Short mmCIF file of C-alpha atoms (C1' of nucleotides) in Angstrom, two decimals:
data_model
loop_
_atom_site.label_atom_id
_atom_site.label_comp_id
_atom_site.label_asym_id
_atom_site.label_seq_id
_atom_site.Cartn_x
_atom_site.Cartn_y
_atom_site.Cartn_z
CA UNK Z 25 0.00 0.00 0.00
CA UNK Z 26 1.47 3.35 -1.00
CA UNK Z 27 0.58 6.74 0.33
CA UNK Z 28 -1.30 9.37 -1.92
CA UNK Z 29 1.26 12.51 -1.92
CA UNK Z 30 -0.75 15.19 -2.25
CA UNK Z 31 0.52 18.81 -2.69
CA UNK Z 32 1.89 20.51 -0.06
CA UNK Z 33 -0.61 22.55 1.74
CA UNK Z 34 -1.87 26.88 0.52
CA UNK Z 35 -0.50 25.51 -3.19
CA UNK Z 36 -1.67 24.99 -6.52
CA UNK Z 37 -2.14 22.68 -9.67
CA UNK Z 38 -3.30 24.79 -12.35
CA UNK Z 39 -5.21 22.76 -15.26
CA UNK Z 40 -4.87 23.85 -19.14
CA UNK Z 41 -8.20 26.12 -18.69
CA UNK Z 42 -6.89 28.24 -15.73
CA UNK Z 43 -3.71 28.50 -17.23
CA UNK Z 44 -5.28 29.77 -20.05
CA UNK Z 45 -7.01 32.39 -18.39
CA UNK Z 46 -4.26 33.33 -16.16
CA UNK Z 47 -1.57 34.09 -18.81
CA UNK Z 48 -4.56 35.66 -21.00
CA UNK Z 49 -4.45 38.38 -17.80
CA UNK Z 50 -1.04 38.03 -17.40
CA UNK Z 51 -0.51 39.26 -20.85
CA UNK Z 52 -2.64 42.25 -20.36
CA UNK Z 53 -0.64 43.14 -17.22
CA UNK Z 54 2.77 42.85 -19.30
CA UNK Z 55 1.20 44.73 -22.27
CA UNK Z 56 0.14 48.17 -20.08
CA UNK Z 57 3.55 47.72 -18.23
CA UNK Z 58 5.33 47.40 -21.54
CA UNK Z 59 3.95 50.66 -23.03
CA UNK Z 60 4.25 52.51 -20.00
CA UNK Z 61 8.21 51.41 -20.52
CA UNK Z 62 8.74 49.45 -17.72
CA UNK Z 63 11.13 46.12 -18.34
CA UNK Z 64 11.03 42.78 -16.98
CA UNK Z 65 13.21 41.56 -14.39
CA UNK Z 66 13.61 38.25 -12.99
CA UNK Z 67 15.16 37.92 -9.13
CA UNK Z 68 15.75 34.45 -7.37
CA UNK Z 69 13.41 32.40 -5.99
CA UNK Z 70 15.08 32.01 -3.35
CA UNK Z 71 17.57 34.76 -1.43
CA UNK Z 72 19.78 35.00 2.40
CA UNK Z 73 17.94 35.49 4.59
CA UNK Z 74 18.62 38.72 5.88
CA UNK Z 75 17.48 40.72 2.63
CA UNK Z 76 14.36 40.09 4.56
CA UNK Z 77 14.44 40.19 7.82
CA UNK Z 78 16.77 43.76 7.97
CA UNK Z 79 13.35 46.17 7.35
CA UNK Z 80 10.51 44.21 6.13
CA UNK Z 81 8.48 44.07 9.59
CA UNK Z 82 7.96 42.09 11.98
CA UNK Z 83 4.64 40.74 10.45
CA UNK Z 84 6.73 38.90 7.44
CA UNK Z 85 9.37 36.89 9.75
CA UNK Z 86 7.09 34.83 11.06
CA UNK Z 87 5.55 33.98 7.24
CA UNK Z 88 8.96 33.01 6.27
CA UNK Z 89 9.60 29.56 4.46
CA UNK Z 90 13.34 29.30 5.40
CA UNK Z 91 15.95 26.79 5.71
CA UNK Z 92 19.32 25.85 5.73
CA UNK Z 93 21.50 24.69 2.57
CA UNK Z 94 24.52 22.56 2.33
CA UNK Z 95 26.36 25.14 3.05
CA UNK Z 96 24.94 26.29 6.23
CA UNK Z 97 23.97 29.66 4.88
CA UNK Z 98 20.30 30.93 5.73
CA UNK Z 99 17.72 31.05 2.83
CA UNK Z 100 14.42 31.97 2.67
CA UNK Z 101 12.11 31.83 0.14
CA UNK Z 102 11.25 35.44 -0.98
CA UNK Z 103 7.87 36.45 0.83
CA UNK Z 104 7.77 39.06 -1.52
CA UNK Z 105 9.90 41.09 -4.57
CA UNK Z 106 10.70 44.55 -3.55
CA UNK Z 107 13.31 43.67 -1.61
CA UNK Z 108 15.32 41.94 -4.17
CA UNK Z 109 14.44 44.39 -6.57
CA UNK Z 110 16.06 46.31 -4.46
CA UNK Z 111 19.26 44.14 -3.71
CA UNK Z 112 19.50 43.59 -7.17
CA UNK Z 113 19.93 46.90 -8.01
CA UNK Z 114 22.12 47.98 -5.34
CA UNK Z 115 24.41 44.77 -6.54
CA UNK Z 116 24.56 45.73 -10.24
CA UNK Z 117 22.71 49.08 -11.55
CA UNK Z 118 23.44 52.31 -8.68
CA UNK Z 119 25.32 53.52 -11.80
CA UNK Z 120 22.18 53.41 -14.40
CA UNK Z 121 20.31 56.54 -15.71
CA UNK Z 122 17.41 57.61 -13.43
CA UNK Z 123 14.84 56.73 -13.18
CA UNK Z 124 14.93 53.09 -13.93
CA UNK Z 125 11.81 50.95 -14.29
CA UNK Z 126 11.25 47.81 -14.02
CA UNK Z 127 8.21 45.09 -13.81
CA UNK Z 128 8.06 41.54 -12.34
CA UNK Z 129 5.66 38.81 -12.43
CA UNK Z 130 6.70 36.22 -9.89
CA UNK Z 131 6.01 33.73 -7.17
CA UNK Z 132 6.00 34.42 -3.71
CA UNK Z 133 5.94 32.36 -0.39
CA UNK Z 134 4.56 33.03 3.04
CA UNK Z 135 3.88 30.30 5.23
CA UNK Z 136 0.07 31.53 6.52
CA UNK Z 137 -3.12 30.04 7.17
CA UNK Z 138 -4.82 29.58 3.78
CA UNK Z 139 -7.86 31.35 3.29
CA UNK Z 140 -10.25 32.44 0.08
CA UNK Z 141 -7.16 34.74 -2.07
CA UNK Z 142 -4.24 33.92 0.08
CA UNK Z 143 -1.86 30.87 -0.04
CA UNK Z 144 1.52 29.77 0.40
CA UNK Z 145 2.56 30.29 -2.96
CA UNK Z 146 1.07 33.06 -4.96
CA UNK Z 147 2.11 35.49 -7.41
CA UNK Z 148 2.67 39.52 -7.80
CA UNK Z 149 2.69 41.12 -10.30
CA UNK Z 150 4.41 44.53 -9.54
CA UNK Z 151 6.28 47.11 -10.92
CA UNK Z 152 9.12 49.47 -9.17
CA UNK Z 153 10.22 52.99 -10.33
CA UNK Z 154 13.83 53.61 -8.71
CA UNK Z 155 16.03 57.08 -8.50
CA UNK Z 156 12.59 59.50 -8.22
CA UNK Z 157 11.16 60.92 -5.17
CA UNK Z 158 9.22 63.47 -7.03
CA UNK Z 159 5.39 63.60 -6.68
CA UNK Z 160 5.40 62.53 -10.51
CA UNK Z 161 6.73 59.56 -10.41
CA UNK Z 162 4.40 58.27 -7.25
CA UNK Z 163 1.59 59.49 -9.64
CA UNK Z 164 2.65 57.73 -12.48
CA UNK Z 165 3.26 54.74 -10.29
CA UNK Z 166 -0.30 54.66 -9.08
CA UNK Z 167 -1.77 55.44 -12.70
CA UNK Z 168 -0.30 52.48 -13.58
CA UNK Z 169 -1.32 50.24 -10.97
CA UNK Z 170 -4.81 51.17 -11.84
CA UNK Z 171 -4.54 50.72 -15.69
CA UNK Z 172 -3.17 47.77 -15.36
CA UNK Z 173 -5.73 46.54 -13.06
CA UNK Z 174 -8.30 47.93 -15.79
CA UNK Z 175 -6.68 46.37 -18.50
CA UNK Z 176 -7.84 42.77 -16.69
CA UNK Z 177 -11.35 44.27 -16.05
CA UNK Z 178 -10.93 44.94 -12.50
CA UNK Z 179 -12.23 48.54 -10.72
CA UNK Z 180 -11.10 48.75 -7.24
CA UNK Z 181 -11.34 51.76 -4.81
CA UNK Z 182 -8.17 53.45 -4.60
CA UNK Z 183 -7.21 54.86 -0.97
CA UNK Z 184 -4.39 57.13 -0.93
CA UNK Z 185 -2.02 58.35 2.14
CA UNK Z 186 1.10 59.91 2.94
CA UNK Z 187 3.69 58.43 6.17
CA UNK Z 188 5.53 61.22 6.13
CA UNK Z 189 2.64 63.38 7.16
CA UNK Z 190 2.22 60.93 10.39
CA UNK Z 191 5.45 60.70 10.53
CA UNK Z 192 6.53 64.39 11.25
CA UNK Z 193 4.09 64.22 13.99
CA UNK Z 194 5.98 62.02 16.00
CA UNK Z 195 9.80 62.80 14.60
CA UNK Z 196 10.66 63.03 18.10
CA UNK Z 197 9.62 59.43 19.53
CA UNK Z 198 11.99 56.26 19.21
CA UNK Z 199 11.98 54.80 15.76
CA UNK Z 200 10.49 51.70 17.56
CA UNK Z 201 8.11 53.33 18.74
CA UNK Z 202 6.86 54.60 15.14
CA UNK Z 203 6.80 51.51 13.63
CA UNK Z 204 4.94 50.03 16.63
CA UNK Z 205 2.36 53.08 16.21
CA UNK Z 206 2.35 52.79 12.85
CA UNK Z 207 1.31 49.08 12.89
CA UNK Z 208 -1.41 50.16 15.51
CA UNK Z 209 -2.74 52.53 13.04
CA UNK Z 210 -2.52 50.10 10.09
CA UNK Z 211 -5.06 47.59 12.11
CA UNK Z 212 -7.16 50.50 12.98
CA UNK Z 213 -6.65 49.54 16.50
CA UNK Z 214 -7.70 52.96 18.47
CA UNK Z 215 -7.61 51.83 21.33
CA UNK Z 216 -4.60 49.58 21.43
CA UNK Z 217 -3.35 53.05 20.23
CA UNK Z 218 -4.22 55.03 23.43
CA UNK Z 219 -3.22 52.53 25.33
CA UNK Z 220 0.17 52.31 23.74
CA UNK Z 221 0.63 56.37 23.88
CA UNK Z 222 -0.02 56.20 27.25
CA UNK Z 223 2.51 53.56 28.03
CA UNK Z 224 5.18 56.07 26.14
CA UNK Z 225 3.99 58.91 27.58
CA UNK Z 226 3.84 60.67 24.44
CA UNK Z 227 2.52 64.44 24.52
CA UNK Z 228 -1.04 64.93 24.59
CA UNK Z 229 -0.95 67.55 22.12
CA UNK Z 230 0.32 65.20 19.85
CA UNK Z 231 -1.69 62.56 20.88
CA UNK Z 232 -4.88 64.68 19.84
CA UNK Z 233 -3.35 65.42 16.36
CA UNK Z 234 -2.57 61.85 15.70
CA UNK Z 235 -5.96 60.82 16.37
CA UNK Z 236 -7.78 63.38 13.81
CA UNK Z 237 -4.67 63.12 11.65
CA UNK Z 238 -5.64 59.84 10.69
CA UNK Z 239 -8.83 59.93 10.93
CA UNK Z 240 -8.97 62.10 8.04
CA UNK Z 241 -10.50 61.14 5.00
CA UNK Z 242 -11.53 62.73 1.34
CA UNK Z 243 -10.90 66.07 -0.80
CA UNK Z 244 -10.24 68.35 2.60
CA UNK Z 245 -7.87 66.09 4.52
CA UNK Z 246 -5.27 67.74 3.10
CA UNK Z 247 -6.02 71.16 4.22
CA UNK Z 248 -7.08 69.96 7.55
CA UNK Z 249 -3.37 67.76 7.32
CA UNK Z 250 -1.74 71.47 7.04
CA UNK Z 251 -3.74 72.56 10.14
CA UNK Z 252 -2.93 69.62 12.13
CA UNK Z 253 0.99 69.09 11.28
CA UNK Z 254 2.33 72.27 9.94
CA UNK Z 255 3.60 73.94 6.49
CA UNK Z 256 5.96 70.71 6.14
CA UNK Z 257 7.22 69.58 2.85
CA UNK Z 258 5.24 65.95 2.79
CA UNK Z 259 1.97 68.00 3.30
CA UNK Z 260 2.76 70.08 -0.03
CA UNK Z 261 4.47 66.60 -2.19
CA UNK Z 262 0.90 64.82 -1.32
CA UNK Z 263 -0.94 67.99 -2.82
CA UNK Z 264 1.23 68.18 -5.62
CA UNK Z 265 0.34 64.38 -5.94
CA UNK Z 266 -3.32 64.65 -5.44
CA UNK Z 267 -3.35 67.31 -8.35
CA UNK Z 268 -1.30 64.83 -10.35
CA UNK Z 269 -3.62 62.16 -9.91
CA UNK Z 270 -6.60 64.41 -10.68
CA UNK Z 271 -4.71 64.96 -14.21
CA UNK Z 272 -4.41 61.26 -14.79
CA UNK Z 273 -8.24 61.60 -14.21
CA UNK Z 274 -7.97 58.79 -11.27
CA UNK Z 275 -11.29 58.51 -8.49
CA UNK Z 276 -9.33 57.92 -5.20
CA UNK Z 277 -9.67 58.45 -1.68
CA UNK Z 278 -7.28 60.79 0.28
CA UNK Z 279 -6.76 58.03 3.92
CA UNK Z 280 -4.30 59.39 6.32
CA UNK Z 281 -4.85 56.27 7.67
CA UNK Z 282 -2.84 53.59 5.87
CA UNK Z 283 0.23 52.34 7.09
CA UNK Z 284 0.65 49.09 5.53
CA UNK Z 285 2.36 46.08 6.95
CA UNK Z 286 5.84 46.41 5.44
CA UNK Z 287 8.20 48.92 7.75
CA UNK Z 288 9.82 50.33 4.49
CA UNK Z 289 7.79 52.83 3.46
CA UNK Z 290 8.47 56.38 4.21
CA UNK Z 291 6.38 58.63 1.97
CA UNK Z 292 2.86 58.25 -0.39
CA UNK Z 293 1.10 54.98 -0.01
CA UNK Z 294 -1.87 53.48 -1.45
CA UNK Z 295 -3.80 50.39 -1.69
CA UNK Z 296 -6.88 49.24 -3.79
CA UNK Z 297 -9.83 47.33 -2.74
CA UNK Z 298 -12.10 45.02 -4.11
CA UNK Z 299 -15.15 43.23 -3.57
CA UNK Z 300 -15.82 39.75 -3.77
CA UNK Z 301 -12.77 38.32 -1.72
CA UNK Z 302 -13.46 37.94 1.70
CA UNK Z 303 -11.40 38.67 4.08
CA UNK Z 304 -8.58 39.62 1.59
CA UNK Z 305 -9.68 42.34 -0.29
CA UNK Z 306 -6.66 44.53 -0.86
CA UNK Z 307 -5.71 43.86 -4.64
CA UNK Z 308 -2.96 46.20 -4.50
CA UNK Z 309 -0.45 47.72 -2.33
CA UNK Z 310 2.46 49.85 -2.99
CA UNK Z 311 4.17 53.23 -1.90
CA UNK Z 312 7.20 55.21 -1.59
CA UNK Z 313 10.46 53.87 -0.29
CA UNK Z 314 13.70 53.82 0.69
CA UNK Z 315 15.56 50.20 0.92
CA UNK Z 316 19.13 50.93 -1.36
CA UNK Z 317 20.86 52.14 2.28
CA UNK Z 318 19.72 49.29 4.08
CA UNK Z 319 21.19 46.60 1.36
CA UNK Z 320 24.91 48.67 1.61
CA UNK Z 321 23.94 51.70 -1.33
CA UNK Z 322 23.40 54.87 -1.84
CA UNK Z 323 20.44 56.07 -0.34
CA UNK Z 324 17.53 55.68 -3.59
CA UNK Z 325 14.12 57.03 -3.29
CA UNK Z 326 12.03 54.49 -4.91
CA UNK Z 327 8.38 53.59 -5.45
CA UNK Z 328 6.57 50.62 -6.46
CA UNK Z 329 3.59 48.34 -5.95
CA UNK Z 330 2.49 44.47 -6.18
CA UNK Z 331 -0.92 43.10 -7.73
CA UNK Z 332 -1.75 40.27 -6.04
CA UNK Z 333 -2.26 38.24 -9.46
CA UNK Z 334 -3.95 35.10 -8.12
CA UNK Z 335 -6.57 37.33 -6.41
CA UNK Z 336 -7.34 39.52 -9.27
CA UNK Z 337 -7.81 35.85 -11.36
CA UNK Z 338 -10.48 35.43 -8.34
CA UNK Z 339 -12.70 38.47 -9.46
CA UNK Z 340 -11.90 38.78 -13.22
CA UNK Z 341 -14.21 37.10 -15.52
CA UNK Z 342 -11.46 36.95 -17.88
CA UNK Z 343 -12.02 33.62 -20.00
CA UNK Z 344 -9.73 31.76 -21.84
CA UNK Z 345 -8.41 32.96 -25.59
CA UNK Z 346 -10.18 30.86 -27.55
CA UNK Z 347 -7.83 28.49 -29.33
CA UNK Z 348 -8.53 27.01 -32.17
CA UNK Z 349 -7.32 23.44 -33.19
CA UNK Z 350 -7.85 20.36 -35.37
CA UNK Z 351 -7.56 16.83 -35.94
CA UNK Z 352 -6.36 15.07 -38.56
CA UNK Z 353 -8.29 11.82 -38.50
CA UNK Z 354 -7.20 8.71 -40.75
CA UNK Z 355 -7.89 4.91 -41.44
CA UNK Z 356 -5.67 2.24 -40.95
CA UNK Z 357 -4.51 2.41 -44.29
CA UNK Z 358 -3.45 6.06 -44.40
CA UNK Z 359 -2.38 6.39 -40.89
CA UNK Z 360 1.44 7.36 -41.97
CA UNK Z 361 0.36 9.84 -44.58
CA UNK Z 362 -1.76 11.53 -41.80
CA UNK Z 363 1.26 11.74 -39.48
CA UNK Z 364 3.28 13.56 -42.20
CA UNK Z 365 0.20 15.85 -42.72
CA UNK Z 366 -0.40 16.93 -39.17
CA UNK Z 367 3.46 17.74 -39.17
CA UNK Z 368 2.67 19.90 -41.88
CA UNK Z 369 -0.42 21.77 -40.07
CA UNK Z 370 1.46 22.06 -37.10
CA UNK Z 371 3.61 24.95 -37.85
CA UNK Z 372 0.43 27.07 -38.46
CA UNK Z 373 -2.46 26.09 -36.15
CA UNK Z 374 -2.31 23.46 -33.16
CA UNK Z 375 -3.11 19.89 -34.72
CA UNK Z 376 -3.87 16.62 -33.24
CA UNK Z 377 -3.39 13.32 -34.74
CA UNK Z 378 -4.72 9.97 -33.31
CA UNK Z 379 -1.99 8.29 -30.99
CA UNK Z 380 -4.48 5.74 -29.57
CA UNK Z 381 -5.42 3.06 -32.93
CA UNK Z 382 -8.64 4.76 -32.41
CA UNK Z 383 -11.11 3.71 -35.31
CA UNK Z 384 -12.42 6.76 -37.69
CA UNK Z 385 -15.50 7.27 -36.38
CA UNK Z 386 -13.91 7.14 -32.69
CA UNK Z 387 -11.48 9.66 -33.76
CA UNK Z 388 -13.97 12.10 -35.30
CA UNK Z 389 -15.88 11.52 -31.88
CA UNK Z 390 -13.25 12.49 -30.23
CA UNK Z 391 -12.66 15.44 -32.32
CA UNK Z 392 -15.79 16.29 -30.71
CA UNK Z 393 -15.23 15.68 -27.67
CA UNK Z 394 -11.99 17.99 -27.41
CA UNK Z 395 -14.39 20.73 -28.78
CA UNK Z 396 -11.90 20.89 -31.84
CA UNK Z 397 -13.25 23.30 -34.62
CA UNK Z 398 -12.21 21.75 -37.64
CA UNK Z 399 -11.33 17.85 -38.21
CA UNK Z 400 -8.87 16.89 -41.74
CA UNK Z 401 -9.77 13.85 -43.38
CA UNK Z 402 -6.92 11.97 -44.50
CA UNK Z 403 -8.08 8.85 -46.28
CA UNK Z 404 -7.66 6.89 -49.88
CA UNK Z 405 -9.97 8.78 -51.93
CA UNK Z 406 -8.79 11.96 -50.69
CA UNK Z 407 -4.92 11.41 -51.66
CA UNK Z 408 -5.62 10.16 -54.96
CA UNK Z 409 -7.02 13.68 -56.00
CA UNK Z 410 -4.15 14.81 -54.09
CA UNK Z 411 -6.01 16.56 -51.15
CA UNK Z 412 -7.70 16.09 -47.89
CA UNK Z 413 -11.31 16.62 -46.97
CA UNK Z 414 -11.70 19.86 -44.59
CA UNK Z 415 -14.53 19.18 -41.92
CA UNK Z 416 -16.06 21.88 -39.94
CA UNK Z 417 -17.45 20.49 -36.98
CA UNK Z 418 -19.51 23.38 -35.94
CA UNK Z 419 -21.53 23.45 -39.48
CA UNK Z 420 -20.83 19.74 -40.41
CA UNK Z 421 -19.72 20.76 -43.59
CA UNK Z 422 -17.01 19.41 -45.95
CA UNK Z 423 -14.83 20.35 -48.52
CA UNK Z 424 -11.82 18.80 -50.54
CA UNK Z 425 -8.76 20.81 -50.41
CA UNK Z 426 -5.17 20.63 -50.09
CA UNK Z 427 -3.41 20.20 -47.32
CA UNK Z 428 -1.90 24.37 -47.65
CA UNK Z 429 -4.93 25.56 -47.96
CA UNK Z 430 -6.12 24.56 -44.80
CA UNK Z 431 -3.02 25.58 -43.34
CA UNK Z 432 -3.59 29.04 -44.92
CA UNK Z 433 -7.42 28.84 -43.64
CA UNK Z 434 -6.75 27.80 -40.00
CA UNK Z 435 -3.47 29.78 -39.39
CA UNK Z 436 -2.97 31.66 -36.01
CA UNK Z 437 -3.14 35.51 -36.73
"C1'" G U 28 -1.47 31.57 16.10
"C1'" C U 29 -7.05 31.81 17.29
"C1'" C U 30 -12.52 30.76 16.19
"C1'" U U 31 -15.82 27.95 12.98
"C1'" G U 32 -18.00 24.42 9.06
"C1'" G U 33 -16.60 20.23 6.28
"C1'" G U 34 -13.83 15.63 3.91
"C1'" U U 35 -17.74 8.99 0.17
"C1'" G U 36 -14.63 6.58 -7.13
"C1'" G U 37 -11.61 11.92 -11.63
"C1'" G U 38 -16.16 15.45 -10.86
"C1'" G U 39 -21.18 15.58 -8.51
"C1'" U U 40 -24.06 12.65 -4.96
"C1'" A U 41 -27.25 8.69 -1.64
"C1'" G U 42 -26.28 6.31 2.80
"C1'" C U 43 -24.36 8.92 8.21
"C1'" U U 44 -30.85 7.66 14.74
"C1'" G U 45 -24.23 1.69 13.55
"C1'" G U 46 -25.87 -4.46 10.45
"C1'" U U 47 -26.32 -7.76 2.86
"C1'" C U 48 -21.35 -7.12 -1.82
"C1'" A U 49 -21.85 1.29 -0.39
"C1'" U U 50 -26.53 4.21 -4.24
"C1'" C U 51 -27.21 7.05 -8.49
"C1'" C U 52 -25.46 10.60 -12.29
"C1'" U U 53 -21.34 12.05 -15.00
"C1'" A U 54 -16.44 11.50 -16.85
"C1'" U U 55 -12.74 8.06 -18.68
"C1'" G U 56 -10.88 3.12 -21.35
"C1'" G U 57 -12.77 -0.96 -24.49
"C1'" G U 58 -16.79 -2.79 -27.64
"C1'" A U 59 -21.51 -2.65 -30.86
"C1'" C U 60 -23.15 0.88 -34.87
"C1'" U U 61 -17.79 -1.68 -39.66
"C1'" G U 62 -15.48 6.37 -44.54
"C1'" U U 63 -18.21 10.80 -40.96
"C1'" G U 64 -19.17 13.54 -34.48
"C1'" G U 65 -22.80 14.81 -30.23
"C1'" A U 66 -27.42 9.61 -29.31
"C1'" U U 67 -28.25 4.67 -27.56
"C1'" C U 68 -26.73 -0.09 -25.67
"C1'" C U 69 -22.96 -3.53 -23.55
"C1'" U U 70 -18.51 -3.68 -20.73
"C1'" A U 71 -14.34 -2.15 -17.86
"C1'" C U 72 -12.29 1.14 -14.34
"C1'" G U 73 -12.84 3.44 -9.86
"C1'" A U 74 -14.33 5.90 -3.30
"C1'" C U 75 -15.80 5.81 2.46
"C1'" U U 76 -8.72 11.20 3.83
"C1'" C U 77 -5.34 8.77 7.48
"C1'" G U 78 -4.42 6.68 12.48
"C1'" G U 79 -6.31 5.20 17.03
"C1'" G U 80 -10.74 4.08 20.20
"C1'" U U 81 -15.92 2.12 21.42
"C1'" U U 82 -18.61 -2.38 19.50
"C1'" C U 83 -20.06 -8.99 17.91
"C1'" A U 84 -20.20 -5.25 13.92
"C1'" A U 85 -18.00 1.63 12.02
"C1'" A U 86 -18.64 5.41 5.93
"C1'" U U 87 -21.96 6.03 10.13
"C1'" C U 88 -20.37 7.15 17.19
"C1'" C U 89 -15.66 9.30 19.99
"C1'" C U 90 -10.44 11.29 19.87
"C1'" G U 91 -6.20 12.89 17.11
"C1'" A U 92 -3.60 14.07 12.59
"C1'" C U 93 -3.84 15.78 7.62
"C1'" C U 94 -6.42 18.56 3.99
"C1'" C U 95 -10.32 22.01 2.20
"C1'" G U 96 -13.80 26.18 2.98
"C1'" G U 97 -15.35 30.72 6.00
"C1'" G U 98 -13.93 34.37 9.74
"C1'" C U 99 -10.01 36.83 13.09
"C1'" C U 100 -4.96 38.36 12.76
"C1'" C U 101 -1.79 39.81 8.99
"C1'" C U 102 -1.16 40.87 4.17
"C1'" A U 103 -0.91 40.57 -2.14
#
RNA sequence: GCCUGGGUGGGGUAGCUGGUCAUCCUAUGGGACUGUGGAUCCUACGACUCGGGUUCAAAUCCCGACCCGGGCCCCA
């Protein structure tokens, strides 16, 4: 008696159909980040460890798939791409013209509970914009996140936010301290918030600001923002932003709110929401940045984002190109001349020939069967006029012709 | 990590107040119809997630593990 192996648990088998629809989305996604002139980059799967653990958070370590190698060093599976992005061009690009911009569609590993959208292995689709800090740039950034997410026939609600704005309010605290408050804000937790501030000590004033600071929500937040934390420079990038965004023509929703999970962000950030997935309805996350220090460069302002592609396939009704194909059916006496014939078809239009010594009429059944639009008849009568009979299964009609020009009917644009 | 619902052939199901050989549909292989598909008929294949426990007897009751779904947390 041998045990089933099944897959390991939070992963996937993904049958012809759902391929099909997933790279007819992921082509979309490469198309809008093509013409927007980002290029595609290709990291590791796997990385050391400490690319990781130095600034992500504390809420990726414990999602970590990691392990040893033969040579003792500390791996982990990347939970996500920035990161390397990042590392990789530290390692081999701080001397490349500005800004560079780059796109990534990858797998991704985070050892979690699996849920409706979220497993162990699941892919982004993201896109980083490295050597800007300008308000443009985050624009153009978000833009594209939402184009793209168009382009696959997904509308989300875009929220909108700025860290630094937060951030100046409480320069003067621990940088601990932030990222613990920051977290607190991210869950929305107000009053694990107080609780925390009071366990600091931190200044009531500020205390009071924090509160309506991020609280604040839609087209005044901004001037309330000034009123709150001062004439500071983040206050007048995030207008310059907003107007940006309102030239792109993008619907969005000024949150002072978000802080996301990931510790590296430092300036704009944004997410986008969609219905129809649970508990895991963030479709897209990104911000501002700065990582190149950290991995041993220059300091880089950088923004980016990740899709998460396996929950957009969840919403999208995106089906499957249709393909077309045939099958060349023959009889026992012509079964060599149909093997040379479907070698012929083959390099215009995807052709099946009968590998089972299936009878004729089980072969045009199966033709059927594998919802094939055409079938080519390759028997006696047919190569003694020097053709083949064309069949189209959808009509049930038949015509003699030669074997190029149903190669020149049934071509692939 | 926490709470909650669930696992019967490849897919979908009946049985689940313990008791013939576990039901039916579908899919798949083979065959009949013998150079023209979807139908029909015959036939083959194939399941109680795993491990303990209770019992004369467990798919059925109990416990645990594994896996799946939903929620919390976190995030894509």
């Amino acid at each position: 008696m041998v045990m089933e192996i099944q897959r390991p648990r939070g992963t996937r088998d993904f049958l012809p159909y759902e391929m099909a629809r997933r790279r007819n989305v992921e082509n979309r996604l490469r198309k809008v980040a093509k013409h927007w002139g980002y290029g595609e980059i290709k990291t590791p799967t796997f990385e050391h460890i400490e690319l990781f653990t130095i600034k992500s958070g504390e809420g990726i370590l414990g999602e970590i798939y990691n392990f040893k190698d033969k040579g003792e060093r500390e791996i982990a599976l990347r939970p996500e791409l920035t990161a390397p992005v990042v590392r990789m061009y530290v390692e081999e690009l701080q001397r490349s013209p500005k800004p560079l911009k780059f796109y990534y569609f990858d797998n991704c590993f985070r050892y979690e509970r699996p849920q409706k959208g979220r497993f162990r292995e699941f892919f982004q689709f993201g896109v980083e914009i490295i050597g800007s800090a300008r308000p443009e740039s985050e624009a153009e950034v978000i833009a594209l996140a939402v184009e793209m997410l168009n382009s696959a026939g997904v509308k989300g609600d875009l929220h909108v936010g700025h860290l630094g704005i937060v951030r100046a309010l409480f320069k003067d605290i621990q940088p601990e301290h932030q990222s613990k408050i920051m977290r607190l804000v991210d869950k929305k937790d107000d009053k694990g918030l107080e609780e925390f501030l009071d366990e600091i000590r931190a200044p009531d004033e500020m205390r009071g600001k924090l509160f309506r600071l991020i609280g604040l929500r839609g087209i005044n937040a901004v001037h309330e923002a000034r009123e709150l934390a001062g004439d500071i420079e983040a206050i007048a990038q995030f207008e310059t932003l907003l107007s940006l965004l309102d030239v792109y023509g993008m619907e969005y929703t000024v949150d002072l709110g978000i802080a996301r999970g990931l510790d590296y962000y430092t300036g704009m950030v944004f997410e986008i929401y969609c219905e129809g997935l649970g508990a895991q309805n963030q479709v897209c996350g990104g911000g501002s940045y700065r990582l190149a220090q950290l991995f041993g460069g220059e300091d880089t302002p950088s923004t980016g984002y990740a899709i998460g592609f396996d929950r957009i396939m969840e919403i999208c009704e995106v089906a499957p190109q249709a393909s077309k194909r045939i099958v060349v059916v023959s009889f026992d006496d012509t079964r060599k001349e149909a093997v040379v014939i479907g070698n012929k078809l083959r390099a215009h239009v995807p052709t099946y020939v009968d590998v089972m010594g299936r009878k004729f009429k089980d072969q045009i059944s199966y033709a059927n069967t594998i919802g094939a639009s055409h079938v080519v008849i390759v028997g006696k009568n047919e190569l003694d006029a020097g053709k083949v009979a064309l069949k189209d299964m959808r009509t049930g009609e038949q015509e003699l012709v030669t074997v190029e020009e149903v190669a020149e009917r049934l071509k692939l644009d």
